[in-house]
């Protein structure tokens, strides 16, 4: 442990002590099992390997100034995982069992929850896969739920420093009646090519437009999008984006800070009018956007000339973090404090 440099962590995998599992077989989920193995074994005809029956979640635990560990909004992740399961014909994992698994995995790996001062956190990654053998395109009759944890720093290397994003019109990550609103592995596979192009050109991520008309803003690779103008927090309404729990929280915190909140389609041209823009998510927290280049249209929208985040993004970031780390009262019951 002593050789972990907590303040220098990136967003990646580090081996921890235990993971927690449950197997669905013969029509029922089994009791939670604690494992110290990083491996899983499965049938080569498992549906997750052939037909993409896989869904995952991402949430975080934080260590407060008081040394206590806090888990942020885990019930929301439990419910979203159920929605993902319904969306690809997998068996839903019960909410109470999910919460029990999350608490257990964090407790079992408590020594990996970074110290308060580091600004790092423990990333919690639950997933469900179809493990039953099928060759025809059919849902599995057997499933594995597993949750592991890994200590992480910022998702984008620069953390809270604004970074550039790009619009690439030649790729979509999800279709309007497709799987964009759920968190399934296929969406991320579909985003890898455009993501790599963006990275190779020096951008943090792709800002996707709606797949049908290419008129409206969808989301930022692995995070939702927001813009701020005239003391208003504006975030897209779309049938192909993930309902971000961070974004849902920020909408409430924006109101708390005296801002107006609008959730509606955002035409690309409206980018010109925003004072600040950002990406938000569990991994991204708030990652401010410095500039958005619309590659095919040869157009740039600039938000940060100074290299600093805008004032409202900073206030929202501080407010969210202070609730997560327990520096501020948890009015909304978002935080589970471990004993
Ligand atoms: N959008 C996508 C595509 C994501 O993968 C994520 C990450 O979970 C988000 C948005 C942010 O969602 P949340 O705030 O619930 O982590
Ligand atoms: C998250 O924010 O938890 C994500 O899942 C984003 C990414 C790592 C897929």
mmCIF file of C-alpha atoms and ligand atoms in Angstrom:
data_model
loop_
_atom_site.group_PDB
_atom_site.id
_atom_site.type_symbol
_atom_site.label_atom_id
_atom_site.label_comp_id
_atom_site.label_asym_id
_atom_site.label_seq_id
_atom_site.Cartn_x
_atom_site.Cartn_y
_atom_site.Cartn_z
ATOM 1 C CA UNK A 1 0.000 0.000 0.000
ATOM 2 C CA UNK A 2 2.712 2.389 0.995
ATOM 3 C CA UNK A 3 3.907 2.514 -2.623
ATOM 4 C CA UNK A 4 0.648 3.876 -4.065
ATOM 5 C CA UNK A 5 1.060 7.504 -5.025
ATOM 6 C CA UNK A 6 -2.580 8.502 -4.419
ATOM 7 C CA UNK A 7 -2.332 12.008 -5.847
ATOM 8 C CA UNK A 8 -0.851 10.723 -9.057
ATOM 9 C CA UNK A 9 -3.384 8.031 -9.943
ATOM 10 C CA UNK A 10 -4.763 7.949 -13.453
ATOM 11 C CA UNK A 11 -8.052 6.329 -14.475
ATOM 12 C CA UNK A 12 -7.005 2.722 -14.905
ATOM 13 C CA UNK A 13 -7.118 -0.770 -13.450
ATOM 14 C CA UNK A 14 -5.161 -1.650 -10.344
ATOM 15 C CA UNK A 15 -5.467 -5.022 -8.650
ATOM 16 C CA UNK A 16 -7.317 -4.845 -5.335
ATOM 17 C CA UNK A 17 -8.006 -7.587 -2.790
ATOM 18 C CA UNK A 18 -11.502 -8.920 -3.490
ATOM 19 C CA UNK A 19 -14.443 -8.844 -5.875
ATOM 20 C CA UNK A 20 -18.028 -9.863 -5.208
ATOM 21 C CA UNK A 21 -20.096 -12.164 -7.445
ATOM 22 C CA UNK A 22 -23.530 -13.688 -7.829
ATOM 23 C CA UNK A 23 -24.574 -16.349 -10.347
ATOM 24 C CA UNK A 24 -28.026 -16.628 -11.927
ATOM 25 C CA UNK A 25 -28.951 -20.258 -12.548
ATOM 26 C CA UNK A 26 -32.168 -22.284 -12.604
ATOM 27 C CA UNK A 27 -34.265 -19.135 -12.384
ATOM 28 C CA UNK A 28 -32.671 -17.454 -9.338
ATOM 29 C CA UNK A 29 -29.730 -15.255 -8.317
ATOM 30 C CA UNK A 30 -27.413 -16.984 -5.856
ATOM 31 C CA UNK A 31 -25.990 -15.543 -2.636
ATOM 32 C CA UNK A 32 -23.133 -13.041 -2.900
ATOM 33 C CA UNK A 33 -19.709 -14.694 -3.047
ATOM 34 C CA UNK A 34 -16.424 -12.999 -2.233
ATOM 35 C CA UNK A 35 -13.564 -13.909 -4.542
ATOM 36 C CA UNK A 36 -9.868 -13.056 -4.583
ATOM 37 C CA UNK A 37 -9.462 -14.163 -8.190
ATOM 38 C CA UNK A 38 -9.251 -11.665 -11.044
ATOM 39 C CA UNK A 39 -10.326 -14.363 -13.500
ATOM 40 C CA UNK A 40 -13.721 -15.626 -14.584
ATOM 41 C CA UNK A 41 -14.320 -18.824 -16.495
ATOM 42 C CA UNK A 42 -17.208 -19.327 -18.878
ATOM 43 C CA UNK A 43 -18.503 -21.387 -21.725
ATOM 44 C CA UNK A 44 -17.085 -20.479 -25.136
ATOM 45 C CA UNK A 45 -20.637 -20.133 -26.489
ATOM 46 C CA UNK A 46 -21.644 -17.643 -23.771
ATOM 47 C CA UNK A 47 -24.013 -15.019 -25.137
ATOM 48 C CA UNK A 48 -21.842 -12.154 -23.866
ATOM 49 C CA UNK A 49 -19.057 -13.266 -26.201
ATOM 50 C CA UNK A 50 -21.188 -13.596 -29.328
ATOM 51 C CA UNK A 51 -24.279 -11.457 -28.995
ATOM 52 C CA UNK A 52 -23.153 -8.715 -26.655
ATOM 53 C CA UNK A 53 -25.255 -9.592 -23.610
ATOM 54 C CA UNK A 54 -23.239 -7.338 -21.304
ATOM 55 C CA UNK A 55 -24.151 -4.300 -19.226
ATOM 56 C CA UNK A 56 -22.090 -2.391 -16.706
ATOM 57 C CA UNK A 57 -22.177 0.480 -14.251
ATOM 58 C CA UNK A 58 -19.735 2.960 -12.765
ATOM 59 C CA UNK A 59 -19.944 4.643 -9.376
ATOM 60 C CA UNK A 60 -17.520 5.907 -6.766
ATOM 61 C CA UNK A 61 -16.663 5.796 -3.066
ATOM 62 C CA UNK A 62 -14.900 8.709 -1.361
ATOM 63 C CA UNK A 63 -13.033 9.053 1.901
ATOM 64 C CA UNK A 64 -14.019 12.130 3.893
ATOM 65 C CA UNK A 65 -11.993 14.374 6.179
ATOM 66 C CA UNK A 66 -13.491 12.338 9.033
ATOM 67 C CA UNK A 67 -11.926 9.181 7.567
ATOM 68 C CA UNK A 68 -15.360 7.722 6.754
ATOM 69 C CA UNK A 69 -16.139 6.163 3.385
ATOM 70 C CA UNK A 70 -19.096 7.475 1.378
ATOM 71 C CA UNK A 71 -20.724 5.851 -1.658
ATOM 72 C CA UNK A 72 -22.527 8.194 -4.050
ATOM 73 C CA UNK A 73 -26.089 7.454 -5.265
ATOM 74 C CA UNK A 74 -25.754 3.676 -5.592
ATOM 75 C CA UNK A 75 -29.511 3.090 -5.810
ATOM 76 C CA UNK A 76 -29.553 5.086 -9.048
ATOM 77 C CA UNK A 77 -26.893 2.799 -10.496
ATOM 78 C CA UNK A 78 -28.859 -0.264 -9.372
ATOM 79 C CA UNK A 79 -31.952 1.002 -11.175
ATOM 80 C CA UNK A 80 -30.047 1.954 -14.316
ATOM 81 C CA UNK A 81 -28.425 -1.476 -14.433
ATOM 82 C CA UNK A 82 -31.910 -2.990 -14.308
ATOM 83 C CA UNK A 83 -32.952 -0.775 -17.224
ATOM 84 C CA UNK A 84 -29.869 -1.926 -19.145
ATOM 85 C CA UNK A 85 -30.768 -5.572 -18.449
ATOM 86 C CA UNK A 86 -34.303 -5.055 -19.714
ATOM 87 C CA UNK A 87 -32.908 -3.385 -22.823
ATOM 88 C CA UNK A 88 -30.909 -6.434 -23.911
ATOM 89 C CA UNK A 89 -33.109 -9.226 -22.494
ATOM 90 C CA UNK A 90 -30.925 -10.065 -19.490
ATOM 91 C CA UNK A 91 -32.290 -10.998 -16.079
ATOM 92 C CA UNK A 92 -32.446 -7.947 -13.787
ATOM 93 C CA UNK A 93 -30.281 -7.889 -10.681
ATOM 94 C CA UNK A 94 -32.303 -7.035 -7.530
ATOM 95 C CA UNK A 95 -31.714 -3.503 -6.172
ATOM 96 C CA UNK A 96 -31.182 -4.612 -2.557
ATOM 97 C CA UNK A 97 -28.694 -7.290 -3.581
ATOM 98 C CA UNK A 98 -26.852 -4.720 -5.727
ATOM 99 C CA UNK A 99 -26.571 -2.332 -2.768
ATOM 100 C CA UNK A 100 -25.376 -5.145 -0.519
ATOM 101 C CA UNK A 101 -22.750 -6.168 -3.094
ATOM 102 C CA UNK A 102 -21.475 -2.601 -3.453
ATOM 103 C CA UNK A 103 -21.147 -2.075 0.295
ATOM 104 C CA UNK A 104 -19.450 -5.457 0.644
ATOM 105 C CA UNK A 105 -16.902 -4.889 -2.115
ATOM 106 C CA UNK A 106 -15.978 -1.458 -0.740
ATOM 107 C CA UNK A 107 -15.618 -2.818 2.798
ATOM 108 C CA UNK A 108 -13.491 -5.729 1.588
ATOM 109 C CA UNK A 109 -11.160 -3.285 -0.182
ATOM 110 C CA UNK A 110 -11.253 -0.404 2.287
ATOM 111 C CA UNK A 111 -7.492 -0.018 2.252
ATOM 112 C CA UNK A 112 -7.761 1.031 -1.397
ATOM 113 C CA UNK A 113 -10.105 3.978 -0.767
ATOM 114 C CA UNK A 114 -7.736 6.913 -1.358
ATOM 115 C CA UNK A 115 -7.154 9.433 1.449
ATOM 116 C CA UNK A 116 -9.223 12.640 1.496
ATOM 117 C CA UNK A 117 -6.312 14.931 0.689
ATOM 118 C CA UNK A 118 -5.412 13.088 -2.526
ATOM 119 C CA UNK A 119 -8.608 14.092 -4.356
ATOM 120 C CA UNK A 120 -8.707 10.528 -5.734
ATOM 121 C CA UNK A 121 -11.555 8.043 -5.233
ATOM 122 C CA UNK A 122 -12.437 4.371 -5.435
ATOM 123 C CA UNK A 123 -14.112 3.516 -8.736
ATOM 124 C CA UNK A 124 -16.669 0.724 -8.466
ATOM 125 C CA UNK A 125 -17.410 -1.298 -11.591
ATOM 126 C CA UNK A 126 -20.394 -3.691 -11.485
ATOM 127 C CA UNK A 127 -21.229 -5.732 -14.576
ATOM 128 C CA UNK A 128 -23.591 -8.454 -15.743
ATOM 129 C CA UNK A 129 -22.870 -10.920 -18.532
ATOM 130 C CA UNK A 130 -24.821 -13.711 -20.180
ATOM 131 C CA UNK A 131 -22.839 -16.873 -19.480
ATOM 132 C CA UNK A 132 -25.174 -19.539 -20.835
ATOM 133 C CA UNK A 133 -24.350 -21.242 -24.133
ATOM 134 C CA UNK A 134 -26.450 -20.323 -27.187
ATOM 135 C CA UNK A 135 -25.657 -20.452 -30.852
ATOM 136 C CA UNK A 136 -28.903 -19.035 -32.184
ATOM 137 C CA UNK A 137 -29.504 -15.372 -31.386
ATOM 138 C CA UNK A 138 -31.321 -15.833 -28.091
ATOM 139 C CA UNK A 139 -30.896 -14.560 -24.538
ATOM 140 C CA UNK A 140 -28.878 -16.634 -22.103
ATOM 141 C CA UNK A 141 -30.521 -18.600 -19.319
ATOM 142 C CA UNK A 142 -27.501 -18.048 -17.036
ATOM 143 C CA UNK A 143 -25.830 -14.830 -15.884
ATOM 144 C CA UNK A 144 -22.922 -13.635 -13.802
ATOM 145 C CA UNK A 145 -22.975 -10.414 -11.790
ATOM 146 C CA UNK A 146 -19.554 -9.260 -10.641
ATOM 147 C CA UNK A 147 -18.346 -6.055 -9.032
ATOM 148 C CA UNK A 148 -14.733 -5.018 -8.620
ATOM 149 C CA UNK A 149 -13.099 -1.795 -7.491
ATOM 150 C CA UNK A 150 -9.979 0.136 -8.391
ATOM 151 C CA UNK A 151 -8.607 3.425 -7.030
ATOM 152 C CA UNK A 152 -8.661 6.179 -9.645
ATOM 153 C CA UNK A 153 -7.636 9.735 -10.370
ATOM 154 C CA UNK A 154 -9.106 11.941 -13.115
ATOM 155 C CA UNK A 155 -10.555 10.324 -16.274
ATOM 156 C CA UNK A 156 -9.090 12.978 -18.522
ATOM 157 C CA UNK A 157 -5.429 13.462 -17.650
ATOM 158 C CA UNK A 158 -5.844 17.215 -17.198
ATOM 159 C CA UNK A 159 -8.522 16.797 -14.488
ATOM 160 C CA UNK A 160 -10.363 20.073 -14.012
ATOM 161 C CA UNK A 161 -8.348 21.931 -16.691
ATOM 162 C CA UNK A 162 -10.360 22.641 -19.860
ATOM 163 C CA UNK A 163 -9.533 20.375 -22.820
ATOM 164 C CA UNK A 164 -10.648 20.301 -26.481
ATOM 165 C CA UNK A 165 -13.371 18.065 -27.986
ATOM 166 C CA UNK A 166 -14.322 17.462 -31.602
ATOM 167 C CA UNK A 167 -17.449 16.791 -33.620
ATOM 168 C CA UNK A 168 -16.987 13.963 -36.145
ATOM 169 C CA UNK A 169 -20.094 13.464 -38.263
ATOM 170 C CA UNK A 170 -19.048 10.191 -39.912
ATOM 171 C CA UNK A 171 -19.622 8.037 -36.805
ATOM 172 C CA UNK A 172 -22.497 7.364 -34.417
ATOM 173 C CA UNK A 173 -22.325 5.610 -31.072
ATOM 174 C CA UNK A 174 -26.045 4.898 -30.761
ATOM 175 C CA UNK A 175 -29.259 5.257 -32.761
ATOM 176 C CA UNK A 176 -32.464 7.013 -31.631
ATOM 177 C CA UNK A 177 -34.350 3.748 -31.030
ATOM 178 C CA UNK A 178 -31.185 1.807 -30.244
ATOM 179 C CA UNK A 179 -29.254 1.232 -27.028
ATOM 180 C CA UNK A 180 -27.930 4.747 -26.313
ATOM 181 C CA UNK A 181 -30.069 5.183 -23.193
ATOM 182 C CA UNK A 182 -28.652 2.081 -21.510
ATOM 183 C CA UNK A 183 -25.115 1.206 -20.450
ATOM 184 C CA UNK A 184 -24.205 -1.788 -22.587
ATOM 185 C CA UNK A 185 -20.745 -2.728 -23.824
ATOM 186 C CA UNK A 186 -21.758 -2.522 -27.493
ATOM 187 C CA UNK A 187 -22.180 1.246 -27.287
ATOM 188 C CA UNK A 188 -18.581 1.597 -26.171
ATOM 189 C CA UNK A 189 -17.300 -0.786 -28.859
ATOM 190 C CA UNK A 190 -19.144 1.401 -31.373
ATOM 191 C CA UNK A 191 -17.366 4.488 -30.048
ATOM 192 C CA UNK A 192 -13.782 3.173 -30.221
ATOM 193 C CA UNK A 193 -12.911 4.104 -33.823
ATOM 194 C CA UNK A 194 -14.126 7.706 -33.589
ATOM 195 C CA UNK A 195 -12.612 7.962 -30.094
ATOM 196 C CA UNK A 196 -9.227 6.892 -31.408
ATOM 197 C CA UNK A 197 -9.392 9.372 -34.265
ATOM 198 C CA UNK A 198 -10.215 12.136 -31.767
ATOM 199 C CA UNK A 199 -7.362 11.126 -29.429
ATOM 200 C CA UNK A 200 -4.861 10.923 -32.266
ATOM 201 C CA UNK A 201 -5.726 14.527 -33.171
ATOM 202 C CA UNK A 202 -5.244 15.706 -29.581
ATOM 203 C CA UNK A 203 -8.896 15.852 -28.460
ATOM 204 C CA UNK A 204 -10.183 14.449 -25.161
ATOM 205 C CA UNK A 205 -13.266 12.881 -26.733
ATOM 206 C CA UNK A 206 -15.849 13.071 -29.494
ATOM 207 C CA UNK A 207 -18.897 15.258 -29.020
ATOM 208 C CA UNK A 208 -21.558 13.169 -30.761
ATOM 209 C CA UNK A 209 -24.463 14.700 -32.640
ATOM 210 C CA UNK A 210 -27.872 13.038 -32.908
ATOM 211 C CA UNK A 211 -27.595 10.161 -35.365
ATOM 212 C CA UNK A 212 -30.721 10.948 -37.383
ATOM 213 C CA UNK A 213 -30.371 14.599 -38.341
ATOM 214 C CA UNK A 214 -26.876 15.571 -37.167
ATOM 215 C CA UNK A 215 -28.478 18.774 -35.942
ATOM 216 C CA UNK A 216 -28.467 18.419 -32.180
ATOM 217 C CA UNK A 217 -25.862 17.696 -29.528
ATOM 218 C CA UNK A 218 -26.020 14.220 -27.983
ATOM 219 C CA UNK A 219 -23.159 13.540 -25.568
ATOM 220 C CA UNK A 220 -19.391 13.550 -25.084
ATOM 221 C CA UNK A 221 -18.066 10.003 -25.521
ATOM 222 C CA UNK A 222 -18.244 8.635 -21.959
ATOM 223 C CA UNK A 223 -20.029 11.618 -20.404
ATOM 224 C CA UNK A 224 -23.081 13.893 -20.797
ATOM 225 C CA UNK A 225 -22.774 17.437 -22.123
ATOM 226 C CA UNK A 226 -23.854 20.738 -20.571
ATOM 227 C CA UNK A 227 -23.629 24.368 -21.582
ATOM 228 C CA UNK A 228 -24.056 27.476 -19.474
ATOM 229 C CA UNK A 229 -25.323 30.909 -20.510
ATOM 230 C CA UNK A 230 -27.347 33.681 -18.875
ATOM 231 C CA UNK A 231 -27.161 31.925 -15.515
ATOM 232 C CA UNK A 232 -28.838 28.844 -17.058
ATOM 233 C CA UNK A 233 -27.595 25.231 -17.045
ATOM 234 C CA UNK A 234 -28.625 23.623 -20.350
ATOM 235 C CA UNK A 235 -28.261 19.934 -21.131
ATOM 236 C CA UNK A 236 -29.519 17.825 -24.059
ATOM 237 C CA UNK A 237 -32.776 15.944 -24.177
ATOM 238 C CA UNK A 238 -32.250 13.058 -26.585
ATOM 239 C CA UNK A 239 -33.444 9.501 -27.182
ATOM 240 C CA UNK A 240 -29.884 8.228 -27.664
ATOM 241 C CA UNK A 241 -27.935 9.412 -24.614
ATOM 242 C CA UNK A 242 -27.290 7.788 -21.251
ATOM 243 C CA UNK A 243 -29.255 9.325 -18.360
ATOM 244 C CA UNK A 244 -26.218 10.418 -16.357
ATOM 245 C CA UNK A 245 -26.542 10.325 -12.583
ATOM 246 C CA UNK A 246 -23.924 13.072 -12.304
ATOM 247 C CA UNK A 247 -25.916 15.259 -14.685
ATOM 248 C CA UNK A 248 -29.132 14.583 -12.796
ATOM 249 C CA UNK A 249 -27.329 15.682 -9.610
ATOM 250 C CA UNK A 250 -25.837 18.770 -11.270
ATOM 251 C CA UNK A 251 -29.292 19.894 -12.441
ATOM 252 C CA UNK A 252 -30.411 19.920 -8.810
ATOM 253 C CA UNK A 253 -27.214 21.613 -7.617
ATOM 254 C CA UNK A 254 -27.475 24.244 -10.378
ATOM 255 C CA UNK A 255 -30.935 25.188 -9.085
ATOM 256 C CA UNK A 256 -29.569 25.229 -5.572
ATOM 257 C CA UNK A 257 -26.937 27.714 -6.775
ATOM 258 C CA UNK A 258 -29.676 29.953 -8.154
ATOM 259 C CA UNK A 259 -29.374 28.961 -11.806
ATOM 260 C CA UNK A 260 -32.186 28.060 -14.169
ATOM 261 C CA UNK A 261 -32.112 24.574 -15.642
ATOM 262 C CA UNK A 262 -33.195 23.554 -19.137
ATOM 263 C CA UNK A 263 -33.234 20.044 -20.549
ATOM 264 C CA UNK A 264 -34.008 20.232 -24.238
ATOM 265 C CA UNK A 265 -32.575 19.568 -27.708
ATOM 266 C CA UNK A 266 -29.508 21.762 -28.274
ATOM 267 C CA UNK A 267 -28.846 22.696 -31.931
ATOM 268 C CA UNK A 268 -25.123 22.601 -32.786
ATOM 269 C CA UNK A 269 -25.100 26.289 -33.721
ATOM 270 C CA UNK A 270 -26.172 27.162 -30.194
ATOM 271 C CA UNK A 271 -22.623 26.291 -29.121
ATOM 272 C CA UNK A 272 -21.709 29.765 -30.309
ATOM 273 C CA UNK A 273 -23.804 31.298 -27.538
ATOM 274 C CA UNK A 274 -22.540 29.344 -24.510
ATOM 275 C CA UNK A 275 -20.303 31.022 -21.958
ATOM 276 C CA UNK A 276 -19.074 27.684 -20.545
ATOM 277 C CA UNK A 277 -19.436 24.060 -21.587
ATOM 278 C CA UNK A 278 -18.427 20.787 -19.964
ATOM 279 C CA UNK A 279 -18.606 17.006 -19.935
ATOM 280 C CA UNK A 280 -20.033 15.362 -16.825
ATOM 281 C CA UNK A 281 -20.088 11.820 -15.502
ATOM 282 C CA UNK A 282 -18.867 9.579 -12.699
ATOM 283 C CA UNK A 283 -15.432 9.187 -14.255
ATOM 284 C CA UNK A 284 -15.302 12.651 -15.841
ATOM 285 C CA UNK A 285 -16.840 14.454 -12.787
ATOM 286 C CA UNK A 286 -16.967 17.837 -14.546
ATOM 287 C CA UNK A 287 -14.400 18.085 -17.305
ATOM 288 C CA UNK A 288 -14.539 21.617 -18.686
ATOM 289 C CA UNK A 289 -14.341 22.064 -22.456
ATOM 290 C CA UNK A 290 -11.824 24.554 -23.842
ATOM 291 C CA UNK A 291 -12.832 24.345 -27.495
ATOM 292 C CA UNK A 292 -15.044 22.287 -29.787
ATOM 293 C CA UNK A 293 -13.837 21.791 -33.343
ATOM 294 C CA UNK A 294 -16.476 20.734 -35.866
ATOM 295 C CA UNK A 295 -14.072 18.849 -38.133
ATOM 296 C CA UNK A 296 -16.181 18.446 -41.291
ATOM 297 C CA UNK A 297 -17.628 21.969 -41.102
ATOM 298 C CA UNK A 298 -14.230 23.486 -40.372
ATOM 299 C CA UNK A 299 -15.641 25.481 -37.498
ATOM 300 C CA UNK A 300 -14.377 26.091 -33.958
ATOM 301 C CA UNK A 301 -16.238 27.126 -30.836
ATOM 302 C CA UNK A 302 -13.917 28.497 -28.143
ATOM 303 C CA UNK A 303 -14.886 28.578 -24.452
ATOM 304 C CA UNK A 304 -11.688 29.052 -22.514
ATOM 305 C CA UNK A 305 -9.004 31.365 -23.778
ATOM 306 C CA UNK A 306 -7.317 31.548 -20.378
ATOM 307 C CA UNK A 307 -6.884 27.810 -19.842
ATOM 308 C CA UNK A 308 -9.078 28.015 -16.722
ATOM 309 C CA UNK A 309 -12.567 26.614 -16.163
ATOM 310 C CA UNK A 310 -15.479 29.062 -16.110
ATOM 311 C CA UNK A 311 -16.856 30.318 -12.779
ATOM 312 C CA UNK A 312 -20.170 28.434 -12.857
ATOM 313 C CA UNK A 313 -18.513 25.127 -13.792
ATOM 314 C CA UNK A 314 -16.146 25.655 -10.885
ATOM 315 C CA UNK A 315 -18.996 26.333 -8.446
ATOM 316 C CA UNK A 316 -20.875 23.238 -9.614
ATOM 317 C CA UNK A 317 -17.729 21.108 -9.402
ATOM 318 C CA UNK A 318 -16.951 22.280 -5.869
ATOM 319 C CA UNK A 319 -20.530 21.742 -4.725
ATOM 320 C CA UNK A 320 -20.724 18.199 -6.130
ATOM 321 C CA UNK A 321 -17.339 17.213 -4.724
ATOM 322 C CA UNK A 322 -18.093 18.634 -1.305
ATOM 323 C CA UNK A 323 -21.240 16.491 -1.048
ATOM 324 C CA UNK A 324 -19.378 13.415 -2.289
ATOM 325 C CA UNK A 325 -16.522 13.877 0.207
ATOM 326 C CA UNK A 326 -18.890 14.768 3.049
ATOM 327 C CA UNK A 327 -17.700 18.376 3.448
ATOM 328 C CA UNK A 328 -21.247 19.585 2.911
ATOM 329 C CA UNK A 329 -24.556 18.383 4.246
ATOM 330 C CA UNK A 330 -26.185 15.644 2.144
ATOM 331 C CA UNK A 331 -29.650 17.195 1.905
ATOM 332 C CA UNK A 332 -30.917 14.797 -0.709
ATOM 333 C CA UNK A 333 -29.838 11.499 0.836
ATOM 334 C CA UNK A 334 -27.393 10.801 -1.999
ATOM 335 C CA UNK A 335 -24.617 9.383 0.138
ATOM 336 C CA UNK A 336 -24.304 6.034 1.933
ATOM 337 C CA UNK A 337 -21.814 6.368 4.792
ATOM 338 C CA UNK A 338 -20.151 3.088 5.743
ATOM 339 C CA UNK A 339 -19.831 2.206 9.399
HETATM 340 N N1 LIG B 1 -22.735 9.008 -20.876
HETATM 341 C C1 LIG B 1 -22.069 7.884 -21.105
HETATM 342 C C2 LIG B 1 -22.076 7.325 -22.480
HETATM 343 C C3 LIG B 1 -21.374 7.246 -20.053
HETATM 344 O O1 LIG B 1 -20.675 6.136 -20.268
HETATM 345 C C4 LIG B 1 -21.410 7.815 -18.772
HETATM 346 C C5 LIG B 1 -20.746 7.149 -17.654
HETATM 347 O O2 LIG B 1 -21.339 6.428 -16.913
HETATM 348 C C6 LIG B 1 -22.125 9.002 -18.582
HETATM 349 C C7 LIG B 1 -22.775 9.567 -19.650
HETATM 350 C C8 LIG B 1 -22.205 9.621 -17.231
HETATM 351 O O3 LIG B 1 -23.114 8.950 -16.424
HETATM 352 P P1 LIG B 1 -22.957 8.944 -14.845
HETATM 353 O O4 LIG B 1 -22.964 10.359 -14.431
HETATM 354 O O5 LIG B 1 -24.144 8.207 -14.354
HETATM 355 O O6 LIG B 1 -21.678 8.263 -14.560
HETATM 356 C C1 LIG B 2 -18.275 6.274 -15.824
HETATM 357 O O1 LIG B 2 -18.270 7.494 -15.791
HETATM 358 O O2 LIG B 2 -18.478 5.583 -14.833
HETATM 359 C C2 LIG B 2 -18.090 5.571 -17.064
HETATM 360 O O3 LIG B 2 -18.576 4.488 -17.159
HETATM 361 C C3 LIG B 2 -17.328 6.210 -18.127
HETATM 362 C C4 LIG B 2 -16.352 5.297 -18.839
HETATM 363 C C5 LIG B 2 -15.202 4.868 -18.007
HETATM 364 C C6 LIG B 2 -17.025 4.208 -19.582
#
